PDB file of C-alpha atoms in Angstrom:
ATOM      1  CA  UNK A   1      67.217  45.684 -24.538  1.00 38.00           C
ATOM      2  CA  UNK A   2      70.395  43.730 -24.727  1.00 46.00           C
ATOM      3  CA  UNK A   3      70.565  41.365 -27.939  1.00 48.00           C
ATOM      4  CA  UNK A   4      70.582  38.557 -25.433  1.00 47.00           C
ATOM      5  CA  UNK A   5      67.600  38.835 -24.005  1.00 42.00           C
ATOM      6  CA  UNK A   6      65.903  39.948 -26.828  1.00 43.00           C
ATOM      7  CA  UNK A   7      67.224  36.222 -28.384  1.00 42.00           C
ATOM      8  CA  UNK A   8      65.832  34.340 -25.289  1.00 42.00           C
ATOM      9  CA  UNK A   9      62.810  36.346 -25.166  1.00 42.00           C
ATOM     10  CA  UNK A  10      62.597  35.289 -28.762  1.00 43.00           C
ATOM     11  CA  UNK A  11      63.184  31.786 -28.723  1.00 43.00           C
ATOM     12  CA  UNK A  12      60.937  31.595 -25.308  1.00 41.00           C
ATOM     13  CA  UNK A  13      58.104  33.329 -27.953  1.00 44.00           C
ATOM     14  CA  UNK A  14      58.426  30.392 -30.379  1.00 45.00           C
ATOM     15  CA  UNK A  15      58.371  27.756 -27.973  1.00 40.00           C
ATOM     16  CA  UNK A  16      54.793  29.093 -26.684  1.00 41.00           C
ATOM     17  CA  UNK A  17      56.871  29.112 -23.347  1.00 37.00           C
ATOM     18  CA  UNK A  18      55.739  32.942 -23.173  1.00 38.00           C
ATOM     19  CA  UNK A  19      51.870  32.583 -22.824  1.00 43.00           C
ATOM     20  CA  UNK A  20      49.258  30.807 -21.220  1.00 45.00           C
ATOM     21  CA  UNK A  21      47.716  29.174 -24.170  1.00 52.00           C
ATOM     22  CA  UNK A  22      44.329  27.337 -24.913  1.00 63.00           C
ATOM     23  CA  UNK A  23      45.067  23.823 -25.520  1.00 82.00           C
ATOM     24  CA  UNK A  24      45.335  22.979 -29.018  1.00 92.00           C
ATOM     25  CA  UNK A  25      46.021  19.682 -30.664  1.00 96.00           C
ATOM     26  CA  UNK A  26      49.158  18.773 -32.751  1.00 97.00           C
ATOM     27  CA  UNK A  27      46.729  18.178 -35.526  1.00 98.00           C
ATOM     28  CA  UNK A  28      45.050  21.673 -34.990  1.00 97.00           C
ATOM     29  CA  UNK A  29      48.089  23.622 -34.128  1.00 98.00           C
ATOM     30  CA  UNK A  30      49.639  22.290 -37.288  1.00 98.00           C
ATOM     31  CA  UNK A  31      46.946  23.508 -39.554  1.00 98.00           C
ATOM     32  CA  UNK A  32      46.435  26.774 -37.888  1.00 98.00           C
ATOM     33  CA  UNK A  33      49.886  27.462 -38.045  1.00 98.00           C
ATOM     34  CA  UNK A  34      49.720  26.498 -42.281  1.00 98.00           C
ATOM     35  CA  UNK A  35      46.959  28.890 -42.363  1.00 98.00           C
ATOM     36  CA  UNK A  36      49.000  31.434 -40.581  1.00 98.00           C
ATOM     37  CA  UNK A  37      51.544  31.003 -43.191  1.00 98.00           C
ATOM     38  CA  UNK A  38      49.051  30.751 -45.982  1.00 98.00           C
ATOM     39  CA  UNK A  39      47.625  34.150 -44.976  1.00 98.00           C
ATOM     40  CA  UNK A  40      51.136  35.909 -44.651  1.00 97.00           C
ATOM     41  CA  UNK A  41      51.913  34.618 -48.077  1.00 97.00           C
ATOM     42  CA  UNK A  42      48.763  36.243 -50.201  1.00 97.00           C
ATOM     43  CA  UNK A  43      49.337  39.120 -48.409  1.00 98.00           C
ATOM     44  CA  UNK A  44      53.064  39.354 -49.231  1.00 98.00           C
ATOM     45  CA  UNK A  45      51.803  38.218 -53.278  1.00 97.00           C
ATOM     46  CA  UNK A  46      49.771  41.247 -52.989  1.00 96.00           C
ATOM     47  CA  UNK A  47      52.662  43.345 -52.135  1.00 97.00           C
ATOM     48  CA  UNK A  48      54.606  41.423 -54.765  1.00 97.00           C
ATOM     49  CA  UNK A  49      52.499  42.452 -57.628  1.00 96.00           C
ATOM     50  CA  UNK A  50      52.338  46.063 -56.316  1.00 97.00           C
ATOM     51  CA  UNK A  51      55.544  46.619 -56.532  1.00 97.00           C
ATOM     52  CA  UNK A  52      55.995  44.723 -59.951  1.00 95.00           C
ATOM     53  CA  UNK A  53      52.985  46.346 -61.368  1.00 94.00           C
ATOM     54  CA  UNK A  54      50.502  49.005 -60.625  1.00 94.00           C
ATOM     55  CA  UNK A  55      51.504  50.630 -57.071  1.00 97.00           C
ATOM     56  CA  UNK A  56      48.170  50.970 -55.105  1.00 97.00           C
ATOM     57  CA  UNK A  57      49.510  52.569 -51.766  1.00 97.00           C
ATOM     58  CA  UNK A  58      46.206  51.744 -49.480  1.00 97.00           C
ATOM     59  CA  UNK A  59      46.669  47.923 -50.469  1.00 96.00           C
ATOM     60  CA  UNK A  60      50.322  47.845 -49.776  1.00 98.00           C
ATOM     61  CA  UNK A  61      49.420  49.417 -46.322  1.00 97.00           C
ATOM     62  CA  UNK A  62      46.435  46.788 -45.862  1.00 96.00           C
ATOM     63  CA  UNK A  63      49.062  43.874 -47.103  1.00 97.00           C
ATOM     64  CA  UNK A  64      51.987  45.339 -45.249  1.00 97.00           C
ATOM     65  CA  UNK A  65      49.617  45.718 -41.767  1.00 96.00           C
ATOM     66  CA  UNK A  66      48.403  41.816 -42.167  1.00 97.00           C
ATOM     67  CA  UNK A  67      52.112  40.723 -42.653  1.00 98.00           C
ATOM     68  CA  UNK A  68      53.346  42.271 -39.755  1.00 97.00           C
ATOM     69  CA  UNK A  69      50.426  41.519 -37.620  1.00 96.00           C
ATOM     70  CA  UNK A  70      50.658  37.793 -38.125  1.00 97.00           C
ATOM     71  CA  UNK A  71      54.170  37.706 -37.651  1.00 97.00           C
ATOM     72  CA  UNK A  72      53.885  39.790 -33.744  1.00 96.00           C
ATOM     73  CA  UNK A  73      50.646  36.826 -33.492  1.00 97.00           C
ATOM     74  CA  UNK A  74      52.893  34.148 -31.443  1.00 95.00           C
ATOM     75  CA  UNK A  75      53.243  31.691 -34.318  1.00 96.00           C
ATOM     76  CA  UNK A  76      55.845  30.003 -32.322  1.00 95.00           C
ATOM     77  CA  UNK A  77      52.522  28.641 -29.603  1.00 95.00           C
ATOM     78  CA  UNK A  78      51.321  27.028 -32.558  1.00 97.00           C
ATOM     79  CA  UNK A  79      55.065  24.426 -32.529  1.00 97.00           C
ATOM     80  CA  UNK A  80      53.270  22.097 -29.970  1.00 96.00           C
ATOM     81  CA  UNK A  81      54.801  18.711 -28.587  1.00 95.00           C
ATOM     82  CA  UNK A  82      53.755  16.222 -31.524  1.00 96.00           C
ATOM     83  CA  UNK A  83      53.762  18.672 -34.232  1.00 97.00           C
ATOM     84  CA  UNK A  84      56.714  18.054 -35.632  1.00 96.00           C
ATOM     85  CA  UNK A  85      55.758  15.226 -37.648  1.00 96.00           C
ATOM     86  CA  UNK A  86      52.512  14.379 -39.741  1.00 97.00           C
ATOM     87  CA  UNK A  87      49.576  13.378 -37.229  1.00 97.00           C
ATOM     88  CA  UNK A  88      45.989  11.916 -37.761  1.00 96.00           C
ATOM     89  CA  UNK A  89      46.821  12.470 -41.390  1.00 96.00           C
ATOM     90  CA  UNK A  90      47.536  16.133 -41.043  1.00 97.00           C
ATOM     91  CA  UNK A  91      50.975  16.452 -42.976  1.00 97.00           C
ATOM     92  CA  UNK A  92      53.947  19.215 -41.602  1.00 97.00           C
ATOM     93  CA  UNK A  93      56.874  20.362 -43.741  1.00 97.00           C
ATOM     94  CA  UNK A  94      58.775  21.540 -40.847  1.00 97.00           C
ATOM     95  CA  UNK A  95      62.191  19.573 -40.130  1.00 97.00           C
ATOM     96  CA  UNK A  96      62.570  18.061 -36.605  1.00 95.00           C
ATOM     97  CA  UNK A  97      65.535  20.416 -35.990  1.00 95.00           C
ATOM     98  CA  UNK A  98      63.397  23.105 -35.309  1.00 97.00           C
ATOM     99  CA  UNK A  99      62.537  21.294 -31.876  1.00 96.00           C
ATOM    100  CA  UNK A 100      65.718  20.838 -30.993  1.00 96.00           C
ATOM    101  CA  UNK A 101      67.120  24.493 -32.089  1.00 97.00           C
ATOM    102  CA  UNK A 102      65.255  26.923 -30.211  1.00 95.00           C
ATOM    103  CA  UNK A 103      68.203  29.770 -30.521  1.00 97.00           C
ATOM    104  CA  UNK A 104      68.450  29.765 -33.587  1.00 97.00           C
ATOM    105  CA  UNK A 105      64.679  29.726 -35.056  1.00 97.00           C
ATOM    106  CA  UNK A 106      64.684  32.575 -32.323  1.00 97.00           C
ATOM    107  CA  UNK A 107      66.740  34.451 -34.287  1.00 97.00           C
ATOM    108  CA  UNK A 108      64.756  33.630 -37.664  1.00 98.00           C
ATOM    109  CA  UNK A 109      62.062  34.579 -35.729  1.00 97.00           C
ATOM    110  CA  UNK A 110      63.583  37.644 -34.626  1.00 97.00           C
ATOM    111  CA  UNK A 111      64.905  38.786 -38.026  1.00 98.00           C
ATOM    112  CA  UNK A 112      61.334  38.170 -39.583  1.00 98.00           C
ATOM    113  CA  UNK A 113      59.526  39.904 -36.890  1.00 98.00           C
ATOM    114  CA  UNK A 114      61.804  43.050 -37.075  1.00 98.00           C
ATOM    115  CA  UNK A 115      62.025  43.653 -40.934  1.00 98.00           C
ATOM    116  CA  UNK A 116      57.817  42.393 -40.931  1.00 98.00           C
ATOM    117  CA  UNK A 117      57.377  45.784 -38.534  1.00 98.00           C
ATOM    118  CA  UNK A 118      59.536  47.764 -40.784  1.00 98.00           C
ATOM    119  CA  UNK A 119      57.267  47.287 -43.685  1.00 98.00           C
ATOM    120  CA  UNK A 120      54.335  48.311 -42.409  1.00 98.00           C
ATOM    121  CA  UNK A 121      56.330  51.401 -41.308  1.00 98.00           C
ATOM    122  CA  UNK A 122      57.906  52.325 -44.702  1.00 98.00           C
ATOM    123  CA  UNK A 123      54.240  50.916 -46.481  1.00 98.00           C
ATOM    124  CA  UNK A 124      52.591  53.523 -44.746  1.00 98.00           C
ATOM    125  CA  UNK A 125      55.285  56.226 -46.158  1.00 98.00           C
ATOM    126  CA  UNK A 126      54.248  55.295 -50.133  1.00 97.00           C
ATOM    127  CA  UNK A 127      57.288  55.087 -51.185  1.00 98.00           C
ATOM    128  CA  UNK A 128      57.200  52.240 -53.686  1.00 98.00           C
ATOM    129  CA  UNK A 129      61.100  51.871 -54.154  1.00 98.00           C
ATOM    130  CA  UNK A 130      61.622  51.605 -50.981  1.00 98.00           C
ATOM    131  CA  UNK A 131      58.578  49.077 -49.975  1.00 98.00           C
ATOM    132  CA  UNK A 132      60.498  47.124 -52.997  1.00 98.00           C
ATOM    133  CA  UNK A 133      63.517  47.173 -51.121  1.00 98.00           C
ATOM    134  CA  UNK A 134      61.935  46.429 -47.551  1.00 98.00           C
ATOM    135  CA  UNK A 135      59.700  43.563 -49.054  1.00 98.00           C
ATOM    136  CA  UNK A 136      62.739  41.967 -50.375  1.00 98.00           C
ATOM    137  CA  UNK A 137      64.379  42.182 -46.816  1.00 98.00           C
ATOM    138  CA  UNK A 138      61.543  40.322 -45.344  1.00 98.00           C
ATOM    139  CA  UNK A 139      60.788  37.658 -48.031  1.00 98.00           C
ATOM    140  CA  UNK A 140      65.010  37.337 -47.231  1.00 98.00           C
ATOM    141  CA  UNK A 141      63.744  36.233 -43.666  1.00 98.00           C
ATOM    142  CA  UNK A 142      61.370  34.106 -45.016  1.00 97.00           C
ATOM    143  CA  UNK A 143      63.622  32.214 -47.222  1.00 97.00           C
ATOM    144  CA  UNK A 144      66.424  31.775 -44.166  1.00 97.00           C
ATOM    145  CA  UNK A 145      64.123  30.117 -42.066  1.00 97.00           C
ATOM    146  CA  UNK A 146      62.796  27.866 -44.774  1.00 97.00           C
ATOM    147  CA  UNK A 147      66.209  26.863 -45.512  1.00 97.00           C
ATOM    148  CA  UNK A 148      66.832  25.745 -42.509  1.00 97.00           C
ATOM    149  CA  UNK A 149      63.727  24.117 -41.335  1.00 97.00           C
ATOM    150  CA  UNK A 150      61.355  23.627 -43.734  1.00 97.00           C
ATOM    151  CA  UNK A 151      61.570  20.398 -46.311  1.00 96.00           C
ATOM    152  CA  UNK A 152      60.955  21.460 -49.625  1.00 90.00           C
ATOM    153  CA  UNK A 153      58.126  20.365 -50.857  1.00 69.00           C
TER     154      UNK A 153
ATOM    155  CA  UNK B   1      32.220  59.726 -44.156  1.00 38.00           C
ATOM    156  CA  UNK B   2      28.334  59.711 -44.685  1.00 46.00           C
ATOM    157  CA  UNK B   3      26.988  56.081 -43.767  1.00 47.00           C
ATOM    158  CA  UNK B   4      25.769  55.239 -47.861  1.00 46.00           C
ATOM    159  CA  UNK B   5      29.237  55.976 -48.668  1.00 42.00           C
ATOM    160  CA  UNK B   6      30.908  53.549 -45.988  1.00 43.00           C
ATOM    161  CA  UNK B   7      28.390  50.400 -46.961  1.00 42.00           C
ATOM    162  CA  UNK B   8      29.015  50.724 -50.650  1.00 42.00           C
ATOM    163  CA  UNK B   9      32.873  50.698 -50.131  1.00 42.00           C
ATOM    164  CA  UNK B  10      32.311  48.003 -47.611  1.00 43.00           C
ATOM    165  CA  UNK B  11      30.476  46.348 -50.384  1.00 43.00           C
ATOM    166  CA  UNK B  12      32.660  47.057 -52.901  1.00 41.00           C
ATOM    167  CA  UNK B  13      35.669  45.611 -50.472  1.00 44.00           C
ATOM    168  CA  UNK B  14      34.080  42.393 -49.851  1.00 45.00           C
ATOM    169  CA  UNK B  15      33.409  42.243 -53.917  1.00 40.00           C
ATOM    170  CA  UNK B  16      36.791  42.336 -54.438  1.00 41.00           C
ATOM    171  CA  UNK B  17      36.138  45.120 -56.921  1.00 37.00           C
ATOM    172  CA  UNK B  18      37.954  47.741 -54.724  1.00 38.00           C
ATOM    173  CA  UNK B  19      41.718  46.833 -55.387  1.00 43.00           C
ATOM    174  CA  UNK B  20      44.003  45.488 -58.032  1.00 45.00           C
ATOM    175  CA  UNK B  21      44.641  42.255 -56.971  1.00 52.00           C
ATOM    176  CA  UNK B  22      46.920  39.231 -57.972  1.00 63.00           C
ATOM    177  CA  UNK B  23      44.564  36.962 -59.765  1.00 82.00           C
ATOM    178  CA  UNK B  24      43.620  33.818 -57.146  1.00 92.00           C
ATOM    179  CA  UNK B  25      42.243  30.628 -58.594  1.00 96.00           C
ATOM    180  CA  UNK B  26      38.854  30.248 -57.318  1.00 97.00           C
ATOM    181  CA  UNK B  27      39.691  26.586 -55.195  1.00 98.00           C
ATOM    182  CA  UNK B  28      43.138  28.978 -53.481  1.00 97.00           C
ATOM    183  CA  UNK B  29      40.773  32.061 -52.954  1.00 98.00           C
ATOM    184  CA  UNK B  30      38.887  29.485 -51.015  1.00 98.00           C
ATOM    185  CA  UNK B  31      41.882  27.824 -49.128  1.00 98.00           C
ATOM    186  CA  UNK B  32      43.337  31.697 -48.203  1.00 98.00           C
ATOM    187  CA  UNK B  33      39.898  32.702 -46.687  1.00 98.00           C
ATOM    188  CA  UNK B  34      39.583  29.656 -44.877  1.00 98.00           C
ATOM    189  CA  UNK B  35      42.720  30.331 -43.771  1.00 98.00           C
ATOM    190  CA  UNK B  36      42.037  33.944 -42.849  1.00 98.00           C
ATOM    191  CA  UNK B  37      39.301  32.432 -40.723  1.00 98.00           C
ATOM    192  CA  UNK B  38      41.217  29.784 -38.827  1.00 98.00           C
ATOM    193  CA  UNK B  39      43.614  31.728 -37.715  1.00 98.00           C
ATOM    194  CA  UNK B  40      40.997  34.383 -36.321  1.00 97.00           C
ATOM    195  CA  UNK B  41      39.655  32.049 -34.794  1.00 97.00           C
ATOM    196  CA  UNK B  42      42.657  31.113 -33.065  1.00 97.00           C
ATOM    197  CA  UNK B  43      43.285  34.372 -32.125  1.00 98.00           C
ATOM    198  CA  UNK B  44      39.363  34.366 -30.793  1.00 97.00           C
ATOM    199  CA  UNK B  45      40.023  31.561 -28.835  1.00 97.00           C
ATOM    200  CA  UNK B  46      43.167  32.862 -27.136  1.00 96.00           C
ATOM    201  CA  UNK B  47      41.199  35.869 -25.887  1.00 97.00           C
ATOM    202  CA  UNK B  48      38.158  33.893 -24.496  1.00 97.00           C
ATOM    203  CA  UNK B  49      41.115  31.645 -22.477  1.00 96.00           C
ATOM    204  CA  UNK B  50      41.971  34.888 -21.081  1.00 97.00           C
ATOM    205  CA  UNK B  51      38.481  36.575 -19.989  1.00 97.00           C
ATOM    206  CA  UNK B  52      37.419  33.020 -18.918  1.00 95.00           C
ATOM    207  CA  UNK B  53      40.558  32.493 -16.973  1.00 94.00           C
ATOM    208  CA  UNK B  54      43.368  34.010 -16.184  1.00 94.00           C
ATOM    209  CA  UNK B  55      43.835  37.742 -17.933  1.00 97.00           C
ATOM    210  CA  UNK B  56      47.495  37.947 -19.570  1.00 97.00           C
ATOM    211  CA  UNK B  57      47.274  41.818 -21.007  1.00 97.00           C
ATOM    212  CA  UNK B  58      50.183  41.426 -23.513  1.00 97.00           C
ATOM    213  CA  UNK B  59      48.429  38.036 -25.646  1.00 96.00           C
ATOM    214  CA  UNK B  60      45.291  39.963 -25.261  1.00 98.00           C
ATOM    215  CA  UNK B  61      47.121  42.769 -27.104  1.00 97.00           C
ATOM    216  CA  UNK B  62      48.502  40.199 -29.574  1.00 96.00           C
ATOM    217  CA  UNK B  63      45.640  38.500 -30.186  1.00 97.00           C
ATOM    218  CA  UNK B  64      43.088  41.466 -30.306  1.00 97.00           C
ATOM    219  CA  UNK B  65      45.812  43.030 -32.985  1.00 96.00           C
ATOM    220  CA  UNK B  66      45.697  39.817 -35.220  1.00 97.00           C
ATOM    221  CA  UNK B  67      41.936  40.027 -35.533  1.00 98.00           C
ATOM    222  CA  UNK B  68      41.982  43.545 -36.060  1.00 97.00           C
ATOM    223  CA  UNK B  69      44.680  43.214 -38.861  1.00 96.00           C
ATOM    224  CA  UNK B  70      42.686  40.109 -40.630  1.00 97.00           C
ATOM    225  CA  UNK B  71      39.538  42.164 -40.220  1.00 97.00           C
ATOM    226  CA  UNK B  72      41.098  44.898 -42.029  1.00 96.00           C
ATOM    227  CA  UNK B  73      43.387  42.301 -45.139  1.00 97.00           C
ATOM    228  CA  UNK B  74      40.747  43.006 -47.507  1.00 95.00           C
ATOM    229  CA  UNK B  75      39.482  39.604 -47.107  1.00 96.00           C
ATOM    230  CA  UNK B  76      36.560  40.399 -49.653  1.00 95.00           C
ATOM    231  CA  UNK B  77      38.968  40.187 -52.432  1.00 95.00           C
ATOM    232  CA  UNK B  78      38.990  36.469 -51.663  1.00 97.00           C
ATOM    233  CA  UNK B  79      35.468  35.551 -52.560  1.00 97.00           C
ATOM    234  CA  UNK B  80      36.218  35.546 -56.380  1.00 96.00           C
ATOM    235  CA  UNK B  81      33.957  34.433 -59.000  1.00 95.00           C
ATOM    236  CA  UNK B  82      33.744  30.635 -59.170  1.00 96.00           C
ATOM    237  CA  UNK B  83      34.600  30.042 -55.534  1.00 97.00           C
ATOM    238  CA  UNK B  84      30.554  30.567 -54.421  1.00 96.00           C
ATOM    239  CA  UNK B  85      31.066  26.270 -54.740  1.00 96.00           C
ATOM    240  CA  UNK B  86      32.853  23.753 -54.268  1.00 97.00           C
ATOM    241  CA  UNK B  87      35.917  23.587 -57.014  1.00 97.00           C
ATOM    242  CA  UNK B  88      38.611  21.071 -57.786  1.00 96.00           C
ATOM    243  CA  UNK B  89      38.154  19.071 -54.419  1.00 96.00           C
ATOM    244  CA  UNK B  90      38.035  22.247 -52.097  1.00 97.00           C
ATOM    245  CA  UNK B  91      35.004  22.673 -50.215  1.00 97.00           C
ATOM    246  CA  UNK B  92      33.398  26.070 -49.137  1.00 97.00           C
ATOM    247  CA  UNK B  93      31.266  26.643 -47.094  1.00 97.00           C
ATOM    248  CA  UNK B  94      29.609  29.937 -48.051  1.00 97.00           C
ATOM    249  CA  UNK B  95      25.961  30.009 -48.985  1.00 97.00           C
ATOM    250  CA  UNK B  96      25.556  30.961 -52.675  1.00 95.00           C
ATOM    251  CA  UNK B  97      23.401  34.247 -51.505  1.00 95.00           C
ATOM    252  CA  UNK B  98      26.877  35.694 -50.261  1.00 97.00           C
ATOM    253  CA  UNK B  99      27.355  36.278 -54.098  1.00 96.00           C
ATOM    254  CA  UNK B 100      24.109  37.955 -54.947  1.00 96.00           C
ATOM    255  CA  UNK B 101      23.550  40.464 -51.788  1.00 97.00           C
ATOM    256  CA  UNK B 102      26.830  42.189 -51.570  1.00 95.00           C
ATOM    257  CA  UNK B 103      24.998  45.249 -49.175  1.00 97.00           C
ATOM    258  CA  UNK B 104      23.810  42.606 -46.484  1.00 97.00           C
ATOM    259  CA  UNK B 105      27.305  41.419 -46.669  1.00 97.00           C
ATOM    260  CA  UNK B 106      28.897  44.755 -46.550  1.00 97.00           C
ATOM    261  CA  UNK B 107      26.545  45.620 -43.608  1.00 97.00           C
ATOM    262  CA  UNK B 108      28.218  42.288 -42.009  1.00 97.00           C
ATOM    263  CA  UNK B 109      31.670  43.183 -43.381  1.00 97.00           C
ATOM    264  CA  UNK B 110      31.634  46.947 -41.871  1.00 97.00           C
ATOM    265  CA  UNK B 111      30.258  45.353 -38.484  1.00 98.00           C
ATOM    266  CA  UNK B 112      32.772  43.305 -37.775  1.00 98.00           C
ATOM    267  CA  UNK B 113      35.445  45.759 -38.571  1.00 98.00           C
ATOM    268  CA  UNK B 114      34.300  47.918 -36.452  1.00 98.00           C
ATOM    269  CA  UNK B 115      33.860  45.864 -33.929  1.00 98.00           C
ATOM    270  CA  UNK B 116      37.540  43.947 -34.240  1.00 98.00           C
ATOM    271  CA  UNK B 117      39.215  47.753 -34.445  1.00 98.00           C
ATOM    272  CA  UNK B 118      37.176  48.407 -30.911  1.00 98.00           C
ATOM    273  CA  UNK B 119      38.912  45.393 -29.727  1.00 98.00           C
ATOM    274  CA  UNK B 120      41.883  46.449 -29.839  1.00 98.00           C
ATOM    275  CA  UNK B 121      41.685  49.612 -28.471  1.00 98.00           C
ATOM    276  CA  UNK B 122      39.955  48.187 -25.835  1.00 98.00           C
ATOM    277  CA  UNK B 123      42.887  45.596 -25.622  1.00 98.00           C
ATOM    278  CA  UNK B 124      45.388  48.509 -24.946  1.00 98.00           C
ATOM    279  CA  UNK B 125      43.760  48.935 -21.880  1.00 98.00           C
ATOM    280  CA  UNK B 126      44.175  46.305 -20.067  1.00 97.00           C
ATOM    281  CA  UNK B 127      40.519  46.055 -18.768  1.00 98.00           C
ATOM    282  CA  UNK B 128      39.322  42.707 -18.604  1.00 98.00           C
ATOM    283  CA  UNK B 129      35.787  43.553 -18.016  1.00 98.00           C
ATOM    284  CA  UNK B 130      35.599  45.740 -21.187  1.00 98.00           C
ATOM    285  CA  UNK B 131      37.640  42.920 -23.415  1.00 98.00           C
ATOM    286  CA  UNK B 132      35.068  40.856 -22.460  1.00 98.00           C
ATOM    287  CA  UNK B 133      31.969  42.691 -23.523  1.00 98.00           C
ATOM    288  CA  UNK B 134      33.979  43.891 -26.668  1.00 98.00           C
ATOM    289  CA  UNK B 135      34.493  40.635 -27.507  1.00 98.00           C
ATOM    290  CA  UNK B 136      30.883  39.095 -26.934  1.00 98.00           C
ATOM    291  CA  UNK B 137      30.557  41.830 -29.418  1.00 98.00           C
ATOM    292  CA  UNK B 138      32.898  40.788 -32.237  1.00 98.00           C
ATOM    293  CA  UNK B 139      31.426  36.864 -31.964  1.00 98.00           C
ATOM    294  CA  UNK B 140      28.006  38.666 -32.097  1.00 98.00           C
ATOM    295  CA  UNK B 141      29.372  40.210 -35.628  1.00 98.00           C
ATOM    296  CA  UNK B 142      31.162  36.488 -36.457  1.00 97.00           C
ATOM    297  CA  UNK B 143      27.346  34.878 -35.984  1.00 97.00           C
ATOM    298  CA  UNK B 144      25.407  37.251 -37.603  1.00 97.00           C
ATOM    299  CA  UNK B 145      27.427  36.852 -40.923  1.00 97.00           C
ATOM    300  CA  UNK B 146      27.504  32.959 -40.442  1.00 97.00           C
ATOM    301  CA  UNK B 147      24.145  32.624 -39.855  1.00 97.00           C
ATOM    302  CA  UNK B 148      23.223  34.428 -43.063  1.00 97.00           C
ATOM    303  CA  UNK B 149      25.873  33.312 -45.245  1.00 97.00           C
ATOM    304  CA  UNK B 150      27.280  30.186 -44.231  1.00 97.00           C
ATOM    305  CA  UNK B 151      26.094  26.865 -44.368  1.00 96.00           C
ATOM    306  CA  UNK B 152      26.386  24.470 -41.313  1.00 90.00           C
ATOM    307  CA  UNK B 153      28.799  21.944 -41.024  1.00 69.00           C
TER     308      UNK B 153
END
């Protein structure tokens, strides 16, 4: 596919332009989209101390799956109008640029989703140097987009 | 694999006694299933918009995948000791009896995994008719646990 409409396609994913979509409100969308994250991030501890410690190849596999399964979930329905700020007294870190900058969280979204499937590919080889290497890639993506659109806390 | 065999390492997944794992504090264990669940339950509710209205194959897919993959993230590793309560202003609500019958739980565990895996194989297909029956069976697995081991809200 040509890199430009793999970036529209992209950014069309995290707008929740691409699917039909049960209604969710701000409120909810916020704090399913926290759990998303919340998920991702045990899974990618777990893969963390695997690669720092003991190297249990079925739980990398089971951590690696989960990662990239949540990342090819269409987070980007879950960026509803009037979620970009707290509501009903559900708080959001995200910055407000990330409603107004659809190409590039695309392309965050794009880079995460692509190195994401490549773990699960080279987790499934058992290859602990290079999960090392691929996990680093892929927290990488995690930090750009946070850098850009998520207030530190 | 001889049926004993899969219910005691069902068991022994849902213990948490199967992997190495990074340790969790008991009120986070409790915030990361609870997470695990929400966003399964997202996922849930995507696929009942589509067999209750219009069928869009490819969120199917996506959605069907998600469960699948948080079926399968060792979610039983979650459930550590000292999370059976409420701890350090984090509710649960998990009846204490999870704790102390880890085979009726497996039995619940392996269910639901097998169930969630048929989904999305049945999801690849396309066929509407069969989502929906798969999926009526997956919620069947979702109540059964629930109304053994989790309190009301």
């Amino acid at each position: 596919m040509h890199k430009k409409i793999i970036l529209i396609v992209a950014a069309a994913a995290i707008s929740g332009a691409a699917f039909a979509q049960q209604t969710l409100k701000p409120e909810d969308a916020i704090k399913t989209r926290q759990a998303g994250y919340r998920y991702l991030s045990w899974s990618m501890g777990k893969i963390k101390a695997n690669v720092d410690g003991k190297f249990d190849k079925a739980q990398v596999i089971q951590a690696a799956n989960t990662i990239a399964a949540i990342a090819n979930s269409g987070m980007g329905a879950l960026y509803v109008p009037g979620s970009d700020k707290a509501v009903n007294g559900v708080q959001t870190a995200v910055k407000p640029e990330f409603f107004t900058k659809p190409q590039e969280v695309g392309q965050h979204a794009q880079a995460f989703n692509k190195e994401a499937n490549e773990l699960a590919k080279v987790a499934a080889t058992g290859d602990a140097a290079a999960v090392k290497a691929q996990f680093g890639k892929v927290g990488g993506t995690c930090k750009g987009c946070h850098d850009d659109f998520k207030f530190k806390n």
